[in-house]
PDB file of C-alpha atoms in Angstrom:
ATOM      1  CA  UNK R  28     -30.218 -26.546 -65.983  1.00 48.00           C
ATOM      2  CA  UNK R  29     -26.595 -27.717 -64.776  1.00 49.00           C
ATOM      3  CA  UNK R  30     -24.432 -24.557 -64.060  1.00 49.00           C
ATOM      4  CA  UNK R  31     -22.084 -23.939 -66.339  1.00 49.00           C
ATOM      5  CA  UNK R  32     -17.986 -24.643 -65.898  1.00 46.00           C
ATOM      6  CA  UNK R  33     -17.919 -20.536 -64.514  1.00 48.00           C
ATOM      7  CA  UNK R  34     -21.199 -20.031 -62.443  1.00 49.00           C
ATOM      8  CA  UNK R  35     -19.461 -23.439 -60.532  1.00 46.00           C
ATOM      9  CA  UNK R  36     -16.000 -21.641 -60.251  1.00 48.00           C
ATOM     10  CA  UNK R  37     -17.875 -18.288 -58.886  1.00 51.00           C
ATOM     11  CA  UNK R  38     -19.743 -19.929 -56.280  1.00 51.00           C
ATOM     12  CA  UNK R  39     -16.279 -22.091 -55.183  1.00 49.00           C
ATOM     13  CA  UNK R  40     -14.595 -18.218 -54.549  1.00 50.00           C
ATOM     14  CA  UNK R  41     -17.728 -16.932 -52.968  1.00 45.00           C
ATOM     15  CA  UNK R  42     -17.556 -20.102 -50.245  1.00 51.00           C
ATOM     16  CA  UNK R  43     -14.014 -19.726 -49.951  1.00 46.00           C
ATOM     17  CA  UNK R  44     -14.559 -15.978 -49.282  1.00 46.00           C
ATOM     18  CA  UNK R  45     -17.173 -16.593 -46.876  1.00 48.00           C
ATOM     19  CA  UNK R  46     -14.794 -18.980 -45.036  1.00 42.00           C
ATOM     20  CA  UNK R  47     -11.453 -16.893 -45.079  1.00 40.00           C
ATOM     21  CA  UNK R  48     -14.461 -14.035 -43.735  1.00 44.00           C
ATOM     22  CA  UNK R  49     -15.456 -16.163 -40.997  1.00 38.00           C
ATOM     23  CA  UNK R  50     -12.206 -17.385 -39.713  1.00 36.00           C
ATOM     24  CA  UNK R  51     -10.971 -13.513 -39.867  1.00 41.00           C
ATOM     25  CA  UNK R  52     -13.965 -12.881 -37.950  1.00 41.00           C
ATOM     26  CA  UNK R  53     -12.921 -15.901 -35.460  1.00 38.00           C
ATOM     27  CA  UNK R  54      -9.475 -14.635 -34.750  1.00 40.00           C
ATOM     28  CA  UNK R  55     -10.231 -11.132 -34.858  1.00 45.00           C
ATOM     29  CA  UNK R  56     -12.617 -11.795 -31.944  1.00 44.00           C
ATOM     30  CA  UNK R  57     -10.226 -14.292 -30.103  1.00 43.00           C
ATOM     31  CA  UNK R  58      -7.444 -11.472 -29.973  1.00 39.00           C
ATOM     32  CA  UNK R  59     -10.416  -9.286 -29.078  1.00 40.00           C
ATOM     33  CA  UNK R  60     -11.718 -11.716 -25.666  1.00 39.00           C
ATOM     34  CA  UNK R  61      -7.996 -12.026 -25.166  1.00 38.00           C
ATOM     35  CA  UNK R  62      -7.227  -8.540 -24.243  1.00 37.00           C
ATOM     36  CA  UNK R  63     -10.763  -7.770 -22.666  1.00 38.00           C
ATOM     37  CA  UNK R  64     -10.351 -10.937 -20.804  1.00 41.00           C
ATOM     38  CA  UNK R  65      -6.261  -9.696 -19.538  1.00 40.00           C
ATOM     39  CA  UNK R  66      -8.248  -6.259 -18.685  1.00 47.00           C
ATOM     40  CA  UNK R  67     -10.930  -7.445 -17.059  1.00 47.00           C
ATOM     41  CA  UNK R  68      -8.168  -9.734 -15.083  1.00 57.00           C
ATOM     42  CA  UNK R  69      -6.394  -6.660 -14.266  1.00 60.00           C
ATOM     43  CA  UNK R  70      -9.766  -5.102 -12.808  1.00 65.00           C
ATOM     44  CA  UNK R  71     -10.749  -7.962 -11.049  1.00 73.00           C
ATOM     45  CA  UNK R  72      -7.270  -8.058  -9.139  1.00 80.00           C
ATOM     46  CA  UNK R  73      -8.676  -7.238  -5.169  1.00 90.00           C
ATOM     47  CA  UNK R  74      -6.020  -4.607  -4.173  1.00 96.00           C
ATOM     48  CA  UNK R  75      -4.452  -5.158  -1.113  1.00 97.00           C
ATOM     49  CA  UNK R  76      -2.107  -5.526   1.794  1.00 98.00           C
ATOM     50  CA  UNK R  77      -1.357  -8.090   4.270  1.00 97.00           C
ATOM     51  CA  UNK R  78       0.872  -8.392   7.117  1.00 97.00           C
ATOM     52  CA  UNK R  79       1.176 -12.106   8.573  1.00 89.00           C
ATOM     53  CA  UNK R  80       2.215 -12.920  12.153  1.00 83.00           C
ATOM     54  CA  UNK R  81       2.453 -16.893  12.830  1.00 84.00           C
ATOM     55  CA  UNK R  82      -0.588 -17.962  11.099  1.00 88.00           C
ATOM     56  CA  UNK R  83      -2.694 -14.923  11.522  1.00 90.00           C
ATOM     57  CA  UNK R  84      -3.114 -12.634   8.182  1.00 95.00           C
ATOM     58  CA  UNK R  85      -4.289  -9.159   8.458  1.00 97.00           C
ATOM     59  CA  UNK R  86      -5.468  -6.654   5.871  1.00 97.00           C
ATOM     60  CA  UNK R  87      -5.266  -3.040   4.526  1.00 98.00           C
ATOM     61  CA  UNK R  88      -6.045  -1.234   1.794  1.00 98.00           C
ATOM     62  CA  UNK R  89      -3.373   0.484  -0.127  1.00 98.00           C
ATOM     63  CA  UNK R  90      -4.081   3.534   0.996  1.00 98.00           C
ATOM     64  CA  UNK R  91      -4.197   2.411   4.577  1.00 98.00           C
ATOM     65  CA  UNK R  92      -1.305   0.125   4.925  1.00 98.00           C
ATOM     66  CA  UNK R  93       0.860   3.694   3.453  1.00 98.00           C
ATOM     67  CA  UNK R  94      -0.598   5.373   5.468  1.00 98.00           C
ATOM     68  CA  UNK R  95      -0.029   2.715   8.523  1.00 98.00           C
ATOM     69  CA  UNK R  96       4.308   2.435   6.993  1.00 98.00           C
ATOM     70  CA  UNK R  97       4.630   6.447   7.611  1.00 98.00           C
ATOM     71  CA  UNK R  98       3.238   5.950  11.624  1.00 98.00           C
ATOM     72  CA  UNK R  99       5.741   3.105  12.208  1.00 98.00           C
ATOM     73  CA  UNK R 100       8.537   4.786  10.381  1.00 98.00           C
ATOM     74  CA  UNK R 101       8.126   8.050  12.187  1.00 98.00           C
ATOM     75  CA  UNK R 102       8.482   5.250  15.515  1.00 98.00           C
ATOM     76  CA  UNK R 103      11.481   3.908  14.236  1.00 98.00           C
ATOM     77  CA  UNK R 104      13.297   7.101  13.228  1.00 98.00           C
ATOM     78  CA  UNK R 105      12.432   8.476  16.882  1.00 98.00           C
ATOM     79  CA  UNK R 106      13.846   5.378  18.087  1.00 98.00           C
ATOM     80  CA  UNK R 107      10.889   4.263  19.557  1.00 98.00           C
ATOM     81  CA  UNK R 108       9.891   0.710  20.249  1.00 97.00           C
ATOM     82  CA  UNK R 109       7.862  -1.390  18.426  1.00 97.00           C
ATOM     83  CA  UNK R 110       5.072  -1.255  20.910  1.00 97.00           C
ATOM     84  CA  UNK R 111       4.538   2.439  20.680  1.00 98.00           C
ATOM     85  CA  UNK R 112       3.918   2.118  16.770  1.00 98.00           C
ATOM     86  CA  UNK R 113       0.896  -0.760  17.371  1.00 97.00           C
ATOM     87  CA  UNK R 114      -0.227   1.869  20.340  1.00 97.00           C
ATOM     88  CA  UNK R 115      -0.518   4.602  17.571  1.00 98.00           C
ATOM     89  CA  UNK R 116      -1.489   1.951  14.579  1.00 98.00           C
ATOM     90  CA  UNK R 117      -4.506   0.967  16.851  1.00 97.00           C
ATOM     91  CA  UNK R 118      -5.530   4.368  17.532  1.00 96.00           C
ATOM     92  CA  UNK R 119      -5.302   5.208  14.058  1.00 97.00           C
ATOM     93  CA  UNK R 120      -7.495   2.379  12.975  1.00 96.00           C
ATOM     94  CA  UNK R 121     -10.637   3.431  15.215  1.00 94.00           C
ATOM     95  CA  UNK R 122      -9.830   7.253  14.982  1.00 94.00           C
ATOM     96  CA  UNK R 123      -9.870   7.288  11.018  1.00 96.00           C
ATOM     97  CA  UNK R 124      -9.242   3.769   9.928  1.00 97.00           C
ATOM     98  CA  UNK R 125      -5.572   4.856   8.906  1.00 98.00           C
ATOM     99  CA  UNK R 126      -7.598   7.539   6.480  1.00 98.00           C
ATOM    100  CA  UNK R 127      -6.201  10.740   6.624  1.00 97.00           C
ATOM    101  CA  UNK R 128     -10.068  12.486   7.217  1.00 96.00           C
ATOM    102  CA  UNK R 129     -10.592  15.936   6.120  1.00 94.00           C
ATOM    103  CA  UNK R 130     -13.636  16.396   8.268  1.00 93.00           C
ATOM    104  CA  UNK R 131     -14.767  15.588  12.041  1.00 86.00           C
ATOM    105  CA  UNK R 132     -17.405  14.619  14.238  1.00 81.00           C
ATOM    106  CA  UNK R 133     -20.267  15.320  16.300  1.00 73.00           C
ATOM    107  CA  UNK R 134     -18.103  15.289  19.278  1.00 70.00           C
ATOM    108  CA  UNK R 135     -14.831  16.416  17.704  1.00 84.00           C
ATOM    109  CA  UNK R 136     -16.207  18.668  14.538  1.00 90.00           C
ATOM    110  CA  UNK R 137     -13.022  20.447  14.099  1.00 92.00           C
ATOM    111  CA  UNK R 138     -11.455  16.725  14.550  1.00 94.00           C
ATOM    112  CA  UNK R 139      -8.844  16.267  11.110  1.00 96.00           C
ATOM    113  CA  UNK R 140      -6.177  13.467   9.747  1.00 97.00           C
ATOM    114  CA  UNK R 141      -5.285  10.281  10.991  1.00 98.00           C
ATOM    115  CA  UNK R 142      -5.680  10.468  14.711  1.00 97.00           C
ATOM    116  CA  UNK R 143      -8.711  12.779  14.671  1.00 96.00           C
ATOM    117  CA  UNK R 144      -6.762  15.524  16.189  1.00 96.00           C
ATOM    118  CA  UNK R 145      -8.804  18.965  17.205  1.00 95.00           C
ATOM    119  CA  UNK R 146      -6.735  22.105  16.556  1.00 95.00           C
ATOM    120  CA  UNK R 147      -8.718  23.492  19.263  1.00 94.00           C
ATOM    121  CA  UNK R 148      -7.064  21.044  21.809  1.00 94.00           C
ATOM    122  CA  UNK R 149      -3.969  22.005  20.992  1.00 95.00           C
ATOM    123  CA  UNK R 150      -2.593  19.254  18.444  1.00 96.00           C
ATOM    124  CA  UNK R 151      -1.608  22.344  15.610  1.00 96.00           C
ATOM    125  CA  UNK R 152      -3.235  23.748  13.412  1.00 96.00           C
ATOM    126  CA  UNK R 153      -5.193  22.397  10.908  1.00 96.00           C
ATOM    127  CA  UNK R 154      -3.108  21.858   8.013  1.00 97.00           C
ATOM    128  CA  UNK R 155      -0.492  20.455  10.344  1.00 98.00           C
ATOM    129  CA  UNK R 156      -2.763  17.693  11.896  1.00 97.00           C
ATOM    130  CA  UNK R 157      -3.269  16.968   8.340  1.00 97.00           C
ATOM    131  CA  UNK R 158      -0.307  16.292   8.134  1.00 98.00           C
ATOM    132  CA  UNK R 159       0.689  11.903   8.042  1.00 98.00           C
ATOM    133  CA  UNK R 160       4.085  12.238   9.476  1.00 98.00           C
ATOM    134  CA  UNK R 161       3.187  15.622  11.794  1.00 98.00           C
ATOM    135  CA  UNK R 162       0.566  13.698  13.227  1.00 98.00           C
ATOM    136  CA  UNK R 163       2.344  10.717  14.238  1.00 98.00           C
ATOM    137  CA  UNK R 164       4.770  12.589  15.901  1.00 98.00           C
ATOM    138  CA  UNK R 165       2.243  14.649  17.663  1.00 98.00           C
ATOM    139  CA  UNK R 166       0.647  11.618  18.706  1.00 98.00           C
ATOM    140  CA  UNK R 167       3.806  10.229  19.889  1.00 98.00           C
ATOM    141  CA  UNK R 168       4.866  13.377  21.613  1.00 98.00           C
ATOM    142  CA  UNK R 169       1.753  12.955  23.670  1.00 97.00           C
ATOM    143  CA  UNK R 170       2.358   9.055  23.952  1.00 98.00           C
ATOM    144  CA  UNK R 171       5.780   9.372  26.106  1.00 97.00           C
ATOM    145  CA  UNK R 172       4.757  11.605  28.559  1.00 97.00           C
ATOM    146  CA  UNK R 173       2.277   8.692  29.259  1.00 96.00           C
ATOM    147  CA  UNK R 174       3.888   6.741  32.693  1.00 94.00           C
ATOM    148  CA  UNK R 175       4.387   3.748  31.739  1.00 93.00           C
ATOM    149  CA  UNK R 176       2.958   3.152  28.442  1.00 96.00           C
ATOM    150  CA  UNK R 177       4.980   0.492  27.427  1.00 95.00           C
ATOM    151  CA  UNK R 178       3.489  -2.055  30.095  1.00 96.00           C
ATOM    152  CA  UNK R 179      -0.052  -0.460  29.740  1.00 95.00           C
ATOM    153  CA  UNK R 180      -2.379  -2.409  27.901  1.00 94.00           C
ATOM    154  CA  UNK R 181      -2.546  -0.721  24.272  1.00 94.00           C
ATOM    155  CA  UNK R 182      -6.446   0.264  24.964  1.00 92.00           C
ATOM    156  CA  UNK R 183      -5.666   2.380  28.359  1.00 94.00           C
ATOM    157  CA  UNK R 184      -2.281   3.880  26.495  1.00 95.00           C
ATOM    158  CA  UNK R 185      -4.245   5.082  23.681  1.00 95.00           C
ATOM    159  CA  UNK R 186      -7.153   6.266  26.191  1.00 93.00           C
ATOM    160  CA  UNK R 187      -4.003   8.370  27.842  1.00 94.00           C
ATOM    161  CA  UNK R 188      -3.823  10.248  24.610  1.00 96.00           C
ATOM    162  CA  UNK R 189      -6.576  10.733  22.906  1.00 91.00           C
ATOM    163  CA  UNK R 190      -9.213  11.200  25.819  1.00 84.00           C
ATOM    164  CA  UNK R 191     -11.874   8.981  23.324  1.00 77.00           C
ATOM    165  CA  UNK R 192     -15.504   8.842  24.500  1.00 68.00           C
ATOM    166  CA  UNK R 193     -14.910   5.437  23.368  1.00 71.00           C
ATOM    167  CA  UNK R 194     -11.969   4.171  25.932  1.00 67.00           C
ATOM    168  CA  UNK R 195     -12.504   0.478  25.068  1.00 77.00           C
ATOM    169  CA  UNK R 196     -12.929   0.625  21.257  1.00 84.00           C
ATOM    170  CA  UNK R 197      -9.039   0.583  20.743  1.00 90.00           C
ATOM    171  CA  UNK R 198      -8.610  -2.729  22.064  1.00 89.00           C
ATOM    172  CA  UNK R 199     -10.790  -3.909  19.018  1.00 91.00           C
ATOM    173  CA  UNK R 200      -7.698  -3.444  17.180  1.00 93.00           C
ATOM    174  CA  UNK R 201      -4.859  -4.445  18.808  1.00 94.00           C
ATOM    175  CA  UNK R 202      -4.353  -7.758  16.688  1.00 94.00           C
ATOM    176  CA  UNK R 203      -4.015  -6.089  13.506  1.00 96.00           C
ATOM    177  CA  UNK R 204      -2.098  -2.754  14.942  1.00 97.00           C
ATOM    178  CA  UNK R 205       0.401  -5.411  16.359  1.00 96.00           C
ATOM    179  CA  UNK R 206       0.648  -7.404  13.213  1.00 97.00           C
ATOM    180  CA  UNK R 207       1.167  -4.216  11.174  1.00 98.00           C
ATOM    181  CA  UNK R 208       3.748  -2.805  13.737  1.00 98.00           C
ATOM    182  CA  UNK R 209       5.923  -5.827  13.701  1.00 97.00           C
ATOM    183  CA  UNK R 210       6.535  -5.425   9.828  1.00 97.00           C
ATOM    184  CA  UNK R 211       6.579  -1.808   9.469  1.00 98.00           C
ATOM    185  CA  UNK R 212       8.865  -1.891  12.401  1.00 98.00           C
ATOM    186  CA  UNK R 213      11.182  -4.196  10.584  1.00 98.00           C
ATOM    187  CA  UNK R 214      10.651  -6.936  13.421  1.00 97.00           C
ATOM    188  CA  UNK R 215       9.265  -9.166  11.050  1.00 96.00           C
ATOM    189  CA  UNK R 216      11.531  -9.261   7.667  1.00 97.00           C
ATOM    190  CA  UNK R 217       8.930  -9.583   4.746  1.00 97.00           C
ATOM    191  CA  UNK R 218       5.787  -9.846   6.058  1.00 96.00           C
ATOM    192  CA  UNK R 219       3.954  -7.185   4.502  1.00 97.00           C
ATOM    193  CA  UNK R 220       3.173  -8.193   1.057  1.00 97.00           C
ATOM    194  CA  UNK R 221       0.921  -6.253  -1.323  1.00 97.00           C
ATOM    195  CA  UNK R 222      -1.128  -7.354  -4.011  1.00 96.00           C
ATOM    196  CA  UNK R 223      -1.440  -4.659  -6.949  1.00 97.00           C
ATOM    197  CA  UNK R 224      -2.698  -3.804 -10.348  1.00 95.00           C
ATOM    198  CA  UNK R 225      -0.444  -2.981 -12.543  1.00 93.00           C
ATOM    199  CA  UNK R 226       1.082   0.619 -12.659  1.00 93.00           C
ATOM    200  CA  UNK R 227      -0.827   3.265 -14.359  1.00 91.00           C
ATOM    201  CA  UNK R 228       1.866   5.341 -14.849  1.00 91.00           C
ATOM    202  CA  UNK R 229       5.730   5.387 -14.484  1.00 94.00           C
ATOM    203  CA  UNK R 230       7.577   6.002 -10.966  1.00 95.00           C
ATOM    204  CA  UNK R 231       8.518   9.153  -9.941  1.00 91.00           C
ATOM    205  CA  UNK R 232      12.692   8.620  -8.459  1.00 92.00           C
ATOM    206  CA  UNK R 233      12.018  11.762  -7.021  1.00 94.00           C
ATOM    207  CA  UNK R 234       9.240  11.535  -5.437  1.00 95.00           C
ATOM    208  CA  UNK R 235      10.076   8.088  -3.876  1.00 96.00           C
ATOM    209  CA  UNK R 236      13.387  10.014  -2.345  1.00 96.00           C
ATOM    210  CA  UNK R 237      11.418  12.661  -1.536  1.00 97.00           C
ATOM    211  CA  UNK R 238       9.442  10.819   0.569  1.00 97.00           C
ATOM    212  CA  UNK R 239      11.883   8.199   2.209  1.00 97.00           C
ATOM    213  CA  UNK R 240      13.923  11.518   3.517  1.00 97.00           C
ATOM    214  CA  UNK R 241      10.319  12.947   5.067  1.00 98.00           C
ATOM    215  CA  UNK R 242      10.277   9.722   6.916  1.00 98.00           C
ATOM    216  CA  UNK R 243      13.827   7.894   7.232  1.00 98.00           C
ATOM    217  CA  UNK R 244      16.413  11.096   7.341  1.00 97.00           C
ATOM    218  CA  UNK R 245      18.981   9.152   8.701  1.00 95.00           C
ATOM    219  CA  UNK R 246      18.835   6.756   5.485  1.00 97.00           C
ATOM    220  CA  UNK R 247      21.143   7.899   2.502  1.00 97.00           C
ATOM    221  CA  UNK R 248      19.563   7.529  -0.855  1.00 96.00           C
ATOM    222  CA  UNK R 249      21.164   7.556  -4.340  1.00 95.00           C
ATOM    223  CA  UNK R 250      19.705   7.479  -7.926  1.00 93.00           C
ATOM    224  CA  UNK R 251      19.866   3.909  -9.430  1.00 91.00           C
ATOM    225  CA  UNK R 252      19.789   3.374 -13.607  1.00 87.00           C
ATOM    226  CA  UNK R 253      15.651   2.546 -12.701  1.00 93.00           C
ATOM    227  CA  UNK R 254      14.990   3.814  -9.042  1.00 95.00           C
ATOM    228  CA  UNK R 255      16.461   4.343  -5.789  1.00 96.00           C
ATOM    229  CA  UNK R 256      19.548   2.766  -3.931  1.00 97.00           C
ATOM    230  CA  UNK R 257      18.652   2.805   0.531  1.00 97.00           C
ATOM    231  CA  UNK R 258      21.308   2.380   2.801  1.00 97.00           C
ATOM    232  CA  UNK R 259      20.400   0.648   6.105  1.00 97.00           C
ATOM    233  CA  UNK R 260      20.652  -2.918   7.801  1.00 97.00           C
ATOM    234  CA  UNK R 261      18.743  -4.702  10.397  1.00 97.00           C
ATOM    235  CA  UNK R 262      15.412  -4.094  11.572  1.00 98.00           C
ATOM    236  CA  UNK R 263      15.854  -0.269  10.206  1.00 98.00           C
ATOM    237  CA  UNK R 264      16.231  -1.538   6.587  1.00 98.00           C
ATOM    238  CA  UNK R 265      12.812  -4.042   6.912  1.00 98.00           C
ATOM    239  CA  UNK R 266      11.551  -1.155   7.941  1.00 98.00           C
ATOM    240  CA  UNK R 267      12.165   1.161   5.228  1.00 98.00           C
ATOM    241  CA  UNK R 268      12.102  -1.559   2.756  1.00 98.00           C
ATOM    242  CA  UNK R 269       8.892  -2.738   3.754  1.00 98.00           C
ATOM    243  CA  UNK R 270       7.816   1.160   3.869  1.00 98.00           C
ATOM    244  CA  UNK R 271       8.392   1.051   0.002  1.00 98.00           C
ATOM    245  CA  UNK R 272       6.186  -1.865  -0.315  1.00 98.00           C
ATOM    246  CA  UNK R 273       3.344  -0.287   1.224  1.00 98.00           C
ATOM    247  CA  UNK R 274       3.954   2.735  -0.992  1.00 98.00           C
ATOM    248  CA  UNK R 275       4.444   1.013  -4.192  1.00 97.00           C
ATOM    249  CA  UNK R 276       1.005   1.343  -5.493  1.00 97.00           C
ATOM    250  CA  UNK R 277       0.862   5.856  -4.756  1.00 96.00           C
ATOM    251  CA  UNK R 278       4.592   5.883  -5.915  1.00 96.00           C
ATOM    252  CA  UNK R 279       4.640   3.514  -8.929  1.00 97.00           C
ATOM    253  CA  UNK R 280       7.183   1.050  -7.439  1.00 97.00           C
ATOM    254  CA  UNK R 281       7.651  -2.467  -9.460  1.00 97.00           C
ATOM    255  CA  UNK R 282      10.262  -4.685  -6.923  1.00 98.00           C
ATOM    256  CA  UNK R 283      12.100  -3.650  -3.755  1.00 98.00           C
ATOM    257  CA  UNK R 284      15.163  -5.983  -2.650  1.00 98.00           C
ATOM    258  CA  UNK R 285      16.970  -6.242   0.416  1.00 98.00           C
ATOM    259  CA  UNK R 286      18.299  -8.710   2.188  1.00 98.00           C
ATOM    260  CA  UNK R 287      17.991 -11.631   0.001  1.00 98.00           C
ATOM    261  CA  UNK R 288      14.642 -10.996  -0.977  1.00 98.00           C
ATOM    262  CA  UNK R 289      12.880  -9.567  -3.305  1.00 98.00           C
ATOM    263  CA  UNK R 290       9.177  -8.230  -3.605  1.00 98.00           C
ATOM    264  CA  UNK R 291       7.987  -8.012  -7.010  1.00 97.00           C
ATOM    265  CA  UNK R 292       4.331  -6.186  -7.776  1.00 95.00           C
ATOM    266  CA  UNK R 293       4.033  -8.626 -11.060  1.00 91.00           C
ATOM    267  CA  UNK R 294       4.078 -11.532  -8.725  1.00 88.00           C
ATOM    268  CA  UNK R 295       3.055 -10.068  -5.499  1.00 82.00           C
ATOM    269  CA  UNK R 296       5.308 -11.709  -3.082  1.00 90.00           C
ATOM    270  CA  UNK R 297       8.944 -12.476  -1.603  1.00 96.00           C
ATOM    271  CA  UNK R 298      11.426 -13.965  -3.712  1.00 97.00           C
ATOM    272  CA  UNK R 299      15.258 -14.955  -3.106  1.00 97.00           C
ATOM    273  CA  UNK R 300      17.347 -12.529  -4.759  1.00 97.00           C
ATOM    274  CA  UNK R 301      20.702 -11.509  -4.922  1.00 96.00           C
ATOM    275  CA  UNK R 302      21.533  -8.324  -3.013  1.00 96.00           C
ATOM    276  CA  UNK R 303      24.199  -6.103  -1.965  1.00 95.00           C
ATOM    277  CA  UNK R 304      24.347  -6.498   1.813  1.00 96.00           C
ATOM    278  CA  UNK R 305      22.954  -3.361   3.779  1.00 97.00           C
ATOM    279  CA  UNK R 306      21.223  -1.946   1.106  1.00 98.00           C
ATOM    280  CA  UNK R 307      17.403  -1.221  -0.306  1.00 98.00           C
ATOM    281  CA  UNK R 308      17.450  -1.590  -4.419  1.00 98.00           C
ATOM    282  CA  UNK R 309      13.834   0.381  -5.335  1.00 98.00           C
ATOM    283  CA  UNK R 310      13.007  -0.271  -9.020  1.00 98.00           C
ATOM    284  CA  UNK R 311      10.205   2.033 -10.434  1.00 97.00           C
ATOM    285  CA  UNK R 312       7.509   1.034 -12.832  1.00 95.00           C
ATOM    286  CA  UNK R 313       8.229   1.937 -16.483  1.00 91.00           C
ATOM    287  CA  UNK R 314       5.059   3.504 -19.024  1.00 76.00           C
ATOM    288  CA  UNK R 315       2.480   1.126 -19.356  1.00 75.00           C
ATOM    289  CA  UNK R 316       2.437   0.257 -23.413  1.00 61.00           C
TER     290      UNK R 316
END
């Protein structure tokens, strides 16, 4: 039997209804791969840090290369040259590899921080060796009274120090602790680029100052509307600029300018920018929506 003039309109709104159900179903799981597919691009993002000298690239961890900006600025605020911070940055990779270790060794047990220092030796105490910026200068403290050092190649300089049952190991590291040193230094004007996730959380101005007057004390600071204002030129203001860089992922940092350039974390690289000459413009990451 034909169906009638109604049983053909109900089946008409039951397709339709099974369409309009399907194509919800269709977009609702487009905007679905969508987001898992920005997430999982997010996630897949390789954290990192580079520093480039001619057409050699070297890398670091985040964690590493901030630790590696705090060694070099404690060598630039001491007025120390460039050479002593890939000394120390060299040291620091074999010692730890620029980890700040809780724990020692079989031949160093009571061995802490960056440099592996033994409290029992006479470096401090244990908290102090812990200590990023205490160590450095402990290890540069030590690295002066070397004869010499600067003409020393950077394996027998470190050997001075540290007294390593492994004398020739630092030499493994001398390309990278050079590369490193010459942007952290400020030698090299942006060549330490970071690649980062986005922020998990907003900046902290405080902590940011808080931490550029631990390292840079000669640099004034001011509050910006979003960040931090640094005042310093030359190879001091790479430096500290560059120092921000390396912390932007621990201190929730978004761009850092100076100079004409600009490193953003969205695109991870240098930009031109405009700038105000001799000066450090810090821009903090806002709440992630």
């Amino acid at each position: 039997m034909p169906p009638t003039t109604h049983q053909a309109r109900r089946r008409r709104r039951l397709r339709a209804a099974g369409v309009l159900t399907l194509l919800t179903a269709v977009v609702g799981g487009g905007a679905y791969l969508a987001v898992t597919q920005l997430n999982s691009s997010e996630v897949l993002v390789r954290e990192r840090c580079s520093a480039v000298v001619g057409t050699d690239t070297y890398e670091l961890r985040p964690e590493q290369a901030a630790n590696a900006s705090t060694i070099a600025g404690v060598a630039v605020t001491r007025g120390l040259p460039p050479r002593a911070a890939s000394i120390a940055l060299a040291t620091a990779v074999q010692e730890s590899g620029l980890r700040n270790l809780d724990y020692g060794d079989q031949a160093g047990p009571d061995s802490r921080g960056l440099f592996q220092q033994r409290p029992s030796q006479g470096w401090g105490s244990e908290e102090q060796v812990q200590d990023p910026i205490y160590a450095a200068g402990a290890f540069y403290d030590a690295l002066v009274e070397v004869p010499a050092y600067q003409t020393l190649p950077i394996t027998e300089a470190a050997q001075l120090v540290q007294r390593s049952a492994y004398p020739d190991a630092y030499a493994d590291h001398e390309p990278e602790a050079r590369a490193f040193a010459s942007a952290l230094t400020g030698q090299s004007p942006a060549s330490l680029n970071c690649v980062l996730r986005k922020a998990e959380e907003p900046g902290n101005a405080v902590a940011v100052a808080e931490r550029f007057a631990a390292v840079f004390p000669t640099v004034a600071t001011s509050p910006s509307e979003n960040g931090m204002v640094a005042s310093a030129s030359g190879s001091v203001g790479w430096a500290a600029a560059q120092f921000a860089v390396a912390h932007a992922k621990e201190l929730g940092i978004s761009t850092v300018s100076h100079a004409g350039l600009r490193w953003d974390r969205n695109d991870g690289g240098w930009t031109t920018a405009e700038t105000e000459t001799g000066q450090i413009l810090i821009t903090l990451a806002e709440a992630p929506v």
